[in-house]
Amino acid sequence: MLKDLDKTDKSTKKKLRIVALVDNSAYGMVAAEHGLKFAEIFKADLFLIKSNENADLKEIENHLKTINSDIVIFQKEVKNLYHKNFYALLEEINAILLVLGASRVKGMAWFTHKSALKLILKSRIPCVVTGLKSPVENAYKNILLPLDSHQQSKEKSLWAGYFSRFYKATVHILLLEYKDEYLKNRLYENTKFTEKLYSNLEICYEKHFVEDLGGDVDVFSLSFAPKVDASLVLIMTTKFYTIFDYILGPPELKIIANESDLPVMLLNRRDDLYVLCT
């Protein structure tokens, strides 16, 4: 049943919410489908947000009901997603995840990958960017976690683990075999942290090693994902841009625009990143 949040009682706002940004394009519908799947996984409500009459929410609701009629769906119209009020709304409704579809061609969807990233960079909660592929039957049963030498990678480990705790998914940890001793030691620390965390929380995981050929482990994860049937890869956004990032775009821009339409979860490097209480 589609509901308007403004007309619900305050007690319903305490439940976890998955937010999907939708429009009349195929990208918007696919984002809604993935949002529905996340709502199933995390036992949450689905919250559809549209812009000024850019989506027929009733049509989207009818489609989603044919997939799963048990998920409660709310709706809201937001005029300016890039205003601080939008991020305040996400906190108010207890949103834990933001889902949006993005196109490589301008005008085909509500978002291009560049405009999507602009929105994501201010978010406290993780954001998932989808393409034109609907969730398959076993979607999110295998999660790909590329680990590198950065300390913030530990944040990805925590969120990847949620899929195992809530959904009994397998987390595939992708590890780059650094040649540099300093980087190797930093990665070792991140790996041990992740293994200890997963052991304590009884997270199902597997480790995979790839040779350091001078590339980026996040980029490599796109070609590795099919080998473990992964339907989601987790990456961190770039916090401090170089001159090349401003000119060419940060590394994550190419990753979310991957040609295989593999959904990508992005987490910002923040001290106040949203963490689930379980």
PDB file of C-alpha atoms in Angstrom:
ATOM      1  CA  MET A   1       0.000   0.000   0.000  1.00  0.00           C
ATOM      2  CA  LEU A   2       1.310   3.416  -1.006  1.00  0.00           C
ATOM      3  CA  LYS A   3       1.251   5.970   1.806  1.00  0.00           C
ATOM      4  CA  ASP A   4       2.189   9.599   2.255  1.00  0.00           C
ATOM      5  CA  LEU A   5       4.617   9.886   5.168  1.00  0.00           C
ATOM      6  CA  ASP A   6       3.156  13.209   6.258  1.00  0.00           C
ATOM      7  CA  LYS A   7      -0.143  11.462   7.048  1.00  0.00           C
ATOM      8  CA  THR A   8       1.288   8.622   9.129  1.00  0.00           C
ATOM      9  CA  ASP A   9       1.638   8.553  12.886  1.00  0.00           C
ATOM     10  CA  LYS A  10       5.008   9.343  14.401  1.00  0.00           C
ATOM     11  CA  SER A  11       5.599   5.798  15.616  1.00  0.00           C
ATOM     12  CA  THR A  12       6.019   4.511  12.049  1.00  0.00           C
ATOM     13  CA  LYS A  13       8.984   6.838  11.539  1.00  0.00           C
ATOM     14  CA  LYS A  14      11.087   4.709  13.873  1.00  0.00           C
ATOM     15  CA  LYS A  15      11.234   1.812  11.449  1.00  0.00           C
ATOM     16  CA  LEU A  16      14.165   1.475   9.080  1.00  0.00           C
ATOM     17  CA  ARG A  17      13.613   2.994   5.649  1.00  0.00           C
ATOM     18  CA  ILE A  18      15.168   2.357   2.273  1.00  0.00           C
ATOM     19  CA  VAL A  19      14.915   5.440   0.046  1.00  0.00           C
ATOM     20  CA  ALA A  20      14.707   5.118  -3.741  1.00  0.00           C
ATOM     21  CA  LEU A  21      14.804   8.160  -6.023  1.00  0.00           C
ATOM     22  CA  VAL A  22      12.461   7.454  -8.915  1.00  0.00           C
ATOM     23  CA  ASP A  23      11.239   8.902 -12.190  1.00  0.00           C
ATOM     24  CA  ASN A  24       9.357   7.664 -15.253  1.00  0.00           C
ATOM     25  CA  SER A  25      12.470   6.330 -16.937  1.00  0.00           C
ATOM     26  CA  ALA A  26      13.542   2.702 -16.977  1.00  0.00           C
ATOM     27  CA  TYR A  27      16.388   3.723 -14.661  1.00  0.00           C
ATOM     28  CA  GLY A  28      13.903   4.982 -12.083  1.00  0.00           C
ATOM     29  CA  MET A  29      11.912   1.753 -12.189  1.00  0.00           C
ATOM     30  CA  VAL A  30      15.037  -0.364 -11.786  1.00  0.00           C
ATOM     31  CA  ALA A  31      16.137   1.773  -8.820  1.00  0.00           C
ATOM     32  CA  ALA A  32      12.737   1.147  -7.240  1.00  0.00           C
ATOM     33  CA  GLU A  33      13.126  -2.604  -7.796  1.00  0.00           C
ATOM     34  CA  HIS A  34      16.517  -2.636  -6.117  1.00  0.00           C
ATOM     35  CA  GLY A  35      15.117  -0.490  -3.323  1.00  0.00           C
ATOM     36  CA  LEU A  36      12.387  -3.090  -2.810  1.00  0.00           C
ATOM     37  CA  LYS A  37      15.002  -5.832  -2.597  1.00  0.00           C
ATOM     38  CA  PHE A  38      16.974  -3.893   0.009  1.00  0.00           C
ATOM     39  CA  ALA A  39      13.751  -3.374   1.973  1.00  0.00           C
ATOM     40  CA  GLU A  40      13.275  -7.149   2.004  1.00  0.00           C
ATOM     41  CA  ILE A  41      16.848  -7.753   3.113  1.00  0.00           C
ATOM     42  CA  PHE A  42      16.882  -5.217   5.948  1.00  0.00           C
ATOM     43  CA  LYS A  43      13.235  -5.712   6.961  1.00  0.00           C
ATOM     44  CA  ALA A  44      12.537  -2.072   6.212  1.00  0.00           C
ATOM     45  CA  ASP A  45       9.869   0.066   4.570  1.00  0.00           C
ATOM     46  CA  LEU A  46      10.446   1.444   1.087  1.00  0.00           C
ATOM     47  CA  PHE A  47      10.312   5.197   0.661  1.00  0.00           C
ATOM     48  CA  LEU A  48       9.908   6.508  -2.902  1.00  0.00           C
ATOM     49  CA  ILE A  49      10.990  10.074  -3.604  1.00  0.00           C
ATOM     50  CA  LYS A  50      10.180  11.880  -6.819  1.00  0.00           C
ATOM     51  CA  SER A  51      10.759  15.395  -8.113  1.00  0.00           C
ATOM     52  CA  ASN A  52       8.104  17.695  -9.564  1.00  0.00           C
ATOM     53  CA  GLU A  53       5.746  15.241 -11.266  1.00  0.00           C
ATOM     54  CA  ASN A  54       8.608  13.279 -12.770  1.00  0.00           C
ATOM     55  CA  ALA A  55       7.196   9.906 -11.782  1.00  0.00           C
ATOM     56  CA  ASP A  56       3.881   8.082 -11.610  1.00  0.00           C
ATOM     57  CA  LEU A  57       4.221   6.545  -8.187  1.00  0.00           C
ATOM     58  CA  LYS A  58       1.017   4.535  -8.563  1.00  0.00           C
ATOM     59  CA  GLU A  59       2.399   2.790 -11.632  1.00  0.00           C
ATOM     60  CA  ILE A  60       5.641   2.042  -9.800  1.00  0.00           C
ATOM     61  CA  GLU A  61       3.737   0.784  -6.759  1.00  0.00           C
ATOM     62  CA  ASN A  62       1.613  -1.580  -8.855  1.00  0.00           C
ATOM     63  CA  HIS A  63       4.728  -2.994 -10.444  1.00  0.00           C
ATOM     64  CA  LEU A  64       6.481  -3.469  -7.110  1.00  0.00           C
ATOM     65  CA  LYS A  65       3.414  -5.185  -5.624  1.00  0.00           C
ATOM     66  CA  THR A  66       3.683  -7.884  -8.274  1.00  0.00           C
ATOM     67  CA  ILE A  67       7.173  -8.601  -6.910  1.00  0.00           C
ATOM     68  CA  ASN A  68       6.467  -8.328  -3.174  1.00  0.00           C
ATOM     69  CA  SER A  69       3.171  -7.075  -1.806  1.00  0.00           C
ATOM     70  CA  ASP A  70       4.265  -7.254   1.833  1.00  0.00           C
ATOM     71  CA  ILE A  71       6.608  -4.252   1.784  1.00  0.00           C
ATOM     72  CA  VAL A  72       5.018  -1.000   2.968  1.00  0.00           C
ATOM     73  CA  ILE A  73       5.689   1.816   0.498  1.00  0.00           C
ATOM     74  CA  PHE A  74       5.688   5.520   1.322  1.00  0.00           C
ATOM     75  CA  GLN A  75       5.972   8.436  -1.088  1.00  0.00           C
ATOM     76  CA  LYS A  76       7.248  11.979  -1.043  1.00  0.00           C
ATOM     77  CA  GLU A  77       7.922  14.778  -3.510  1.00  0.00           C
ATOM     78  CA  VAL A  78      11.152  16.731  -3.021  1.00  0.00           C
ATOM     79  CA  LYS A  79      11.862  19.796  -5.139  1.00  0.00           C
ATOM     80  CA  ASN A  80      15.566  20.228  -4.400  1.00  0.00           C
ATOM     81  CA  LEU A  81      17.614  17.146  -3.606  1.00  0.00           C
ATOM     82  CA  TYR A  82      20.817  19.134  -3.246  1.00  0.00           C
ATOM     83  CA  HIS A  83      19.494  21.262  -0.383  1.00  0.00           C
ATOM     84  CA  LYS A  84      20.320  20.487   3.240  1.00  0.00           C
ATOM     85  CA  ASN A  85      16.613  19.858   3.886  1.00  0.00           C
ATOM     86  CA  PHE A  86      16.774  16.685   1.805  1.00  0.00           C
ATOM     87  CA  TYR A  87      19.546  15.222   3.945  1.00  0.00           C
ATOM     88  CA  ALA A  88      17.616  16.285   7.052  1.00  0.00           C
ATOM     89  CA  LEU A  89      14.603  14.393   5.688  1.00  0.00           C
ATOM     90  CA  LEU A  90      16.674  11.227   5.314  1.00  0.00           C
ATOM     91  CA  GLU A  91      17.631  11.462   8.970  1.00  0.00           C
ATOM     92  CA  GLU A  92      14.084  12.270  10.058  1.00  0.00           C
ATOM     93  CA  ILE A  93      12.579   9.194   8.425  1.00  0.00           C
ATOM     94  CA  ASN A  94      15.390   6.930   9.673  1.00  0.00           C
ATOM     95  CA  ALA A  95      16.730   6.131   6.204  1.00  0.00           C
ATOM     96  CA  ILE A  96      19.606   3.648   6.180  1.00  0.00           C
ATOM     97  CA  LEU A  97      20.254   3.436   2.451  1.00  0.00           C
ATOM     98  CA  LEU A  98      19.725   5.623  -0.620  1.00  0.00           C
ATOM     99  CA  VAL A  99      19.188   4.006  -4.033  1.00  0.00           C
ATOM    100  CA  LEU A 100      19.211   5.822  -7.368  1.00  0.00           C
ATOM    101  CA  GLY A 101      19.555   4.934 -11.023  1.00  0.00           C
ATOM    102  CA  ALA A 102      22.004   6.796 -13.245  1.00  0.00           C
ATOM    103  CA  SER A 103      22.596   6.932 -16.997  1.00  0.00           C
ATOM    104  CA  ARG A 104      25.756   7.504 -18.998  1.00  0.00           C
ATOM    105  CA  VAL A 105      23.671   9.628 -21.405  1.00  0.00           C
ATOM    106  CA  LYS A 106      22.204  12.929 -20.231  1.00  0.00           C
ATOM    107  CA  GLY A 107      18.415  13.142 -20.449  1.00  0.00           C
ATOM    108  CA  MET A 108      17.820   9.396 -20.258  1.00  0.00           C
ATOM    109  CA  ALA A 109      17.254   9.396 -16.489  1.00  0.00           C
ATOM    110  CA  TRP A 110      16.858  11.705 -13.516  1.00  0.00           C
ATOM    111  CA  PHE A 111      20.594  11.400 -12.870  1.00  0.00           C
ATOM    112  CA  THR A 112      23.768  11.105 -14.826  1.00  0.00           C
ATOM    113  CA  HIS A 113      26.626   9.480 -12.929  1.00  0.00           C
ATOM    114  CA  LYS A 114      28.200  12.893 -12.402  1.00  0.00           C
ATOM    115  CA  SER A 115      25.054  14.451 -10.892  1.00  0.00           C
ATOM    116  CA  ALA A 116      24.467  11.312  -8.821  1.00  0.00           C
ATOM    117  CA  LEU A 117      27.939  11.563  -7.335  1.00  0.00           C
ATOM    118  CA  LYS A 118      27.357  15.217  -6.481  1.00  0.00           C
ATOM    119  CA  LEU A 119      24.330  14.170  -4.437  1.00  0.00           C
ATOM    120  CA  ILE A 120      26.073  11.193  -2.838  1.00  0.00           C
ATOM    121  CA  LEU A 121      29.096  13.123  -1.563  1.00  0.00           C
ATOM    122  CA  LYS A 122      26.991  14.905   1.074  1.00  0.00           C
ATOM    123  CA  SER A 123      25.209  11.797   2.351  1.00  0.00           C
ATOM    124  CA  ARG A 124      25.745  10.261   5.784  1.00  0.00           C
ATOM    125  CA  ILE A 125      24.128   7.016   4.701  1.00  0.00           C
ATOM    126  CA  PRO A 126      25.510   4.650   2.057  1.00  0.00           C
ATOM    127  CA  CYS A 127      24.223   5.140  -1.481  1.00  0.00           C
ATOM    128  CA  VAL A 128      23.719   2.499  -4.167  1.00  0.00           C
ATOM    129  CA  VAL A 129      23.890   3.458  -7.842  1.00  0.00           C
ATOM    130  CA  THR A 130      22.092   1.132 -10.256  1.00  0.00           C
ATOM    131  CA  GLY A 131      21.835   0.949 -14.025  1.00  0.00           C
ATOM    132  CA  LEU A 132      19.295  -0.814 -16.219  1.00  0.00           C
ATOM    133  CA  LYS A 133      19.528  -4.326 -14.771  1.00  0.00           C
ATOM    134  CA  SER A 134      16.779  -5.436 -12.421  1.00  0.00           C
ATOM    135  CA  PRO A 135      17.703  -7.573  -9.389  1.00  0.00           C
ATOM    136  CA  VAL A 136      18.102 -11.234 -10.253  1.00  0.00           C
ATOM    137  CA  GLU A 137      16.596 -13.961  -8.101  1.00  0.00           C
ATOM    138  CA  ASN A 138      19.723 -14.398  -5.976  1.00  0.00           C
ATOM    139  CA  ALA A 139      20.631 -10.699  -5.910  1.00  0.00           C
ATOM    140  CA  TYR A 140      22.875  -9.639  -3.029  1.00  0.00           C
ATOM    141  CA  LYS A 141      23.637 -13.187  -1.913  1.00  0.00           C
ATOM    142  CA  ASN A 142      27.260 -12.497  -2.860  1.00  0.00           C
ATOM    143  CA  ILE A 143      28.830  -9.157  -1.914  1.00  0.00           C
ATOM    144  CA  LEU A 144      32.226  -8.011  -3.170  1.00  0.00           C
ATOM    145  CA  LEU A 145      34.414  -6.129  -0.698  1.00  0.00           C
ATOM    146  CA  PRO A 146      37.659  -4.798  -2.235  1.00  0.00           C
ATOM    147  CA  LEU A 147      40.092  -3.944   0.558  1.00  0.00           C
ATOM    148  CA  ASP A 148      43.094  -1.680   0.174  1.00  0.00           C
ATOM    149  CA  SER A 149      45.627   0.025   2.425  1.00  0.00           C
ATOM    150  CA  HIS A 150      43.411   2.961   3.421  1.00  0.00           C
ATOM    151  CA  GLN A 151      42.251   3.035   7.030  1.00  0.00           C
ATOM    152  CA  GLN A 152      38.726   4.014   5.984  1.00  0.00           C
ATOM    153  CA  SER A 153      38.311   0.677   4.220  1.00  0.00           C
ATOM    154  CA  LYS A 154      37.233  -0.732   7.569  1.00  0.00           C
ATOM    155  CA  GLU A 155      33.937   1.140   7.162  1.00  0.00           C
ATOM    156  CA  LYS A 156      33.214  -0.935   4.066  1.00  0.00           C
ATOM    157  CA  SER A 157      33.852  -4.119   6.023  1.00  0.00           C
ATOM    158  CA  LEU A 158      31.151  -3.230   8.524  1.00  0.00           C
ATOM    159  CA  TRP A 159      28.523  -2.509   5.892  1.00  0.00           C
ATOM    160  CA  ALA A 160      29.352  -5.559   3.802  1.00  0.00           C
ATOM    161  CA  GLY A 161      28.875  -7.646   6.934  1.00  0.00           C
ATOM    162  CA  TYR A 162      25.300  -6.447   7.331  1.00  0.00           C
ATOM    163  CA  PHE A 163      24.322  -8.391   4.229  1.00  0.00           C
ATOM    164  CA  SER A 164      25.494 -11.573   5.882  1.00  0.00           C
ATOM    165  CA  ARG A 165      23.823 -10.820   9.209  1.00  0.00           C
ATOM    166  CA  PHE A 166      20.485  -9.813   7.698  1.00  0.00           C
ATOM    167  CA  TYR A 167      20.460 -11.967   4.569  1.00  0.00           C
ATOM    168  CA  LYS A 168      23.019 -14.755   5.089  1.00  0.00           C
ATOM    169  CA  ALA A 169      25.001 -13.459   2.125  1.00  0.00           C
ATOM    170  CA  THR A 170      28.634 -14.336   1.516  1.00  0.00           C
ATOM    171  CA  VAL A 171      31.123 -11.479   1.617  1.00  0.00           C
ATOM    172  CA  HIS A 172      33.960 -11.925  -0.875  1.00  0.00           C
ATOM    173  CA  ILE A 173      37.008  -9.985   0.304  1.00  0.00           C
ATOM    174  CA  LEU A 174      39.214  -8.941  -2.596  1.00  0.00           C
ATOM    175  CA  LEU A 175      42.819  -8.308  -1.541  1.00  0.00           C
ATOM    176  CA  LEU A 176      45.547  -6.710  -3.598  1.00  0.00           C
ATOM    177  CA  GLU A 177      48.969  -8.300  -3.035  1.00  0.00           C
ATOM    178  CA  TYR A 178      51.006  -5.132  -2.681  1.00  0.00           C
ATOM    179  CA  LYS A 179      54.700  -5.203  -3.512  1.00  0.00           C
ATOM    180  CA  ASP A 180      55.394  -2.170  -1.328  1.00  0.00           C
ATOM    181  CA  GLU A 181      56.046  -3.242   2.285  1.00  0.00           C
ATOM    182  CA  TYR A 182      54.328  -0.221   3.850  1.00  0.00           C
ATOM    183  CA  LEU A 183      51.146  -0.739   1.841  1.00  0.00           C
ATOM    184  CA  LYS A 184      51.337  -4.458   2.493  1.00  0.00           C
ATOM    185  CA  ASN A 185      51.398  -3.855   6.248  1.00  0.00           C
ATOM    186  CA  ARG A 186      48.500  -1.409   6.092  1.00  0.00           C
ATOM    187  CA  LEU A 187      46.441  -3.921   4.150  1.00  0.00           C
ATOM    188  CA  TYR A 188      47.366  -6.608   6.658  1.00  0.00           C
ATOM    189  CA  GLU A 189      45.941  -4.460   9.465  1.00  0.00           C
ATOM    190  CA  ASN A 190      42.687  -3.888   7.557  1.00  0.00           C
ATOM    191  CA  THR A 191      42.403  -7.571   6.756  1.00  0.00           C
ATOM    192  CA  LYS A 192      42.952  -8.656  10.362  1.00  0.00           C
ATOM    193  CA  PHE A 193      40.390  -6.110  11.560  1.00  0.00           C
ATOM    194  CA  THR A 194      37.856  -7.446   9.070  1.00  0.00           C
ATOM    195  CA  GLU A 195      38.530 -11.080   9.917  1.00  0.00           C
ATOM    196  CA  LYS A 196      38.197 -10.420  13.642  1.00  0.00           C
ATOM    197  CA  LEU A 197      34.989  -8.444  13.105  1.00  0.00           C
ATOM    198  CA  TYR A 198      33.490 -11.156  10.916  1.00  0.00           C
ATOM    199  CA  SER A 199      34.520 -13.895  13.317  1.00  0.00           C
ATOM    200  CA  ASN A 200      32.843 -12.150  16.248  1.00  0.00           C
ATOM    201  CA  LEU A 201      29.666 -11.495  14.251  1.00  0.00           C
ATOM    202  CA  GLU A 202      29.674 -14.919  12.540  1.00  0.00           C
ATOM    203  CA  ILE A 203      29.842 -13.361   9.088  1.00  0.00           C
ATOM    204  CA  CYS A 204      30.259 -15.742   6.166  1.00  0.00           C
ATOM    205  CA  TYR A 205      33.206 -14.625   4.043  1.00  0.00           C
ATOM    206  CA  GLU A 206      35.844 -15.770   1.577  1.00  0.00           C
ATOM    207  CA  LYS A 207      39.200 -14.192   0.722  1.00  0.00           C
ATOM    208  CA  HIS A 208      40.515 -13.740  -2.806  1.00  0.00           C
ATOM    209  CA  PHE A 209      43.981 -12.471  -3.708  1.00  0.00           C
ATOM    210  CA  VAL A 210      44.927 -10.589  -6.865  1.00  0.00           C
ATOM    211  CA  GLU A 211      48.395  -9.630  -8.035  1.00  0.00           C
ATOM    212  CA  ASP A 212      49.423  -5.974  -7.810  1.00  0.00           C
ATOM    213  CA  LEU A 213      49.849  -4.900 -11.424  1.00  0.00           C
ATOM    214  CA  GLY A 214      49.779  -1.208 -10.660  1.00  0.00           C
ATOM    215  CA  GLY A 215      46.013  -0.911 -10.861  1.00  0.00           C
ATOM    216  CA  ASP A 216      43.252  -0.045  -8.414  1.00  0.00           C
ATOM    217  CA  VAL A 217      41.555  -2.862  -6.501  1.00  0.00           C
ATOM    218  CA  ASP A 218      38.178  -1.104  -6.807  1.00  0.00           C
ATOM    219  CA  VAL A 219      38.494  -0.999 -10.584  1.00  0.00           C
ATOM    220  CA  PHE A 220      39.656  -4.609 -10.688  1.00  0.00           C
ATOM    221  CA  SER A 221      36.606  -5.651  -8.666  1.00  0.00           C
ATOM    222  CA  LEU A 222      34.362  -4.932 -11.664  1.00  0.00           C
ATOM    223  CA  SER A 223      35.983  -7.655 -13.768  1.00  0.00           C
ATOM    224  CA  PHE A 224      36.289  -9.982 -10.766  1.00  0.00           C
ATOM    225  CA  ALA A 225      32.628  -9.746  -9.699  1.00  0.00           C
ATOM    226  CA  PRO A 226      31.267 -12.308 -12.220  1.00  0.00           C
ATOM    227  CA  LYS A 227      33.727 -14.922 -10.935  1.00  0.00           C
ATOM    228  CA  VAL A 228      31.941 -15.014  -7.567  1.00  0.00           C
ATOM    229  CA  ASP A 229      28.480 -14.089  -8.857  1.00  0.00           C
ATOM    230  CA  ALA A 230      28.684 -10.806  -6.927  1.00  0.00           C
ATOM    231  CA  SER A 231      25.745  -8.443  -7.427  1.00  0.00           C
ATOM    232  CA  LEU A 232      27.132  -5.533  -5.403  1.00  0.00           C
ATOM    233  CA  VAL A 233      30.564  -3.979  -4.897  1.00  0.00           C
ATOM    234  CA  LEU A 234      31.377  -1.591  -2.041  1.00  0.00           C
ATOM    235  CA  ILE A 235      33.751   1.339  -2.517  1.00  0.00           C
ATOM    236  CA  MET A 236      34.730   4.524  -0.702  1.00  0.00           C
ATOM    237  CA  THR A 237      34.357   7.956  -2.288  1.00  0.00           C
ATOM    238  CA  THR A 238      37.296  10.304  -2.737  1.00  0.00           C
ATOM    239  CA  LYS A 239      37.422  12.840   0.100  1.00  0.00           C
ATOM    240  CA  PHE A 240      40.288  15.034  -1.079  1.00  0.00           C
ATOM    241  CA  TYR A 241      40.380  15.775  -4.806  1.00  0.00           C
ATOM    242  CA  THR A 242      43.569  16.260  -6.788  1.00  0.00           C
ATOM    243  CA  ILE A 243      43.745  18.522  -9.821  1.00  0.00           C
ATOM    244  CA  PHE A 244      43.277  15.420 -11.984  1.00  0.00           C
ATOM    245  CA  ASP A 245      40.113  14.469 -10.082  1.00  0.00           C
ATOM    246  CA  TYR A 246      38.645  17.893 -10.819  1.00  0.00           C
ATOM    247  CA  ILE A 247      39.506  17.595 -14.501  1.00  0.00           C
ATOM    248  CA  LEU A 248      38.837  13.923 -15.213  1.00  0.00           C
ATOM    249  CA  GLY A 249      36.556  13.053 -12.343  1.00  0.00           C
ATOM    250  CA  PRO A 250      37.383  10.918  -9.278  1.00  0.00           C
ATOM    251  CA  PRO A 251      38.018   7.157  -9.691  1.00  0.00           C
ATOM    252  CA  GLU A 252      34.587   6.186  -8.371  1.00  0.00           C
ATOM    253  CA  LEU A 253      32.903   8.033 -11.251  1.00  0.00           C
ATOM    254  CA  LYS A 254      34.106   5.414 -13.744  1.00  0.00           C
ATOM    255  CA  ILE A 255      33.223   2.597 -11.373  1.00  0.00           C
ATOM    256  CA  ILE A 256      29.578   3.587 -10.928  1.00  0.00           C
ATOM    257  CA  ALA A 257      29.345   4.059 -14.706  1.00  0.00           C
ATOM    258  CA  ASN A 258      30.519   0.482 -15.348  1.00  0.00           C
ATOM    259  CA  GLU A 259      29.191  -1.009 -18.585  1.00  0.00           C
ATOM    260  CA  SER A 260      27.957  -4.187 -16.898  1.00  0.00           C
ATOM    261  CA  ASP A 261      25.494  -2.139 -14.798  1.00  0.00           C
ATOM    262  CA  LEU A 262      26.790  -3.749 -11.616  1.00  0.00           C
ATOM    263  CA  PRO A 263      25.241  -1.949  -8.631  1.00  0.00           C
ATOM    264  CA  VAL A 264      27.821  -0.063  -6.588  1.00  0.00           C
ATOM    265  CA  MET A 265      27.494   1.005  -2.959  1.00  0.00           C
ATOM    266  CA  LEU A 266      29.405   4.171  -2.094  1.00  0.00           C
ATOM    267  CA  LEU A 267      30.385   5.242   1.402  1.00  0.00           C
ATOM    268  CA  ASN A 268      31.809   8.624   2.250  1.00  0.00           C
ATOM    269  CA  ARG A 269      34.885   9.000   4.431  1.00  0.00           C
ATOM    270  CA  ARG A 270      33.165  10.715   7.345  1.00  0.00           C
ATOM    271  CA  ASP A 271      33.377  10.668  11.134  1.00  0.00           C
ATOM    272  CA  ASP A 272      29.579  10.674  11.392  1.00  0.00           C
ATOM    273  CA  LEU A 273      28.791   7.954   8.828  1.00  0.00           C
ATOM    274  CA  TYR A 274      25.520   6.195   9.568  1.00  0.00           C
ATOM    275  CA  VAL A 275      25.989   2.780  11.183  1.00  0.00           C
ATOM    276  CA  LEU A 276      23.197   0.275  11.720  1.00  0.00           C
ATOM    277  CA  CYS A 277      22.371  -0.837  15.241  1.00  0.00           C
ATOM    278  CA  THR A 278      21.832  -4.596  15.225  1.00  0.00           C
TER     279      THR A 278
END
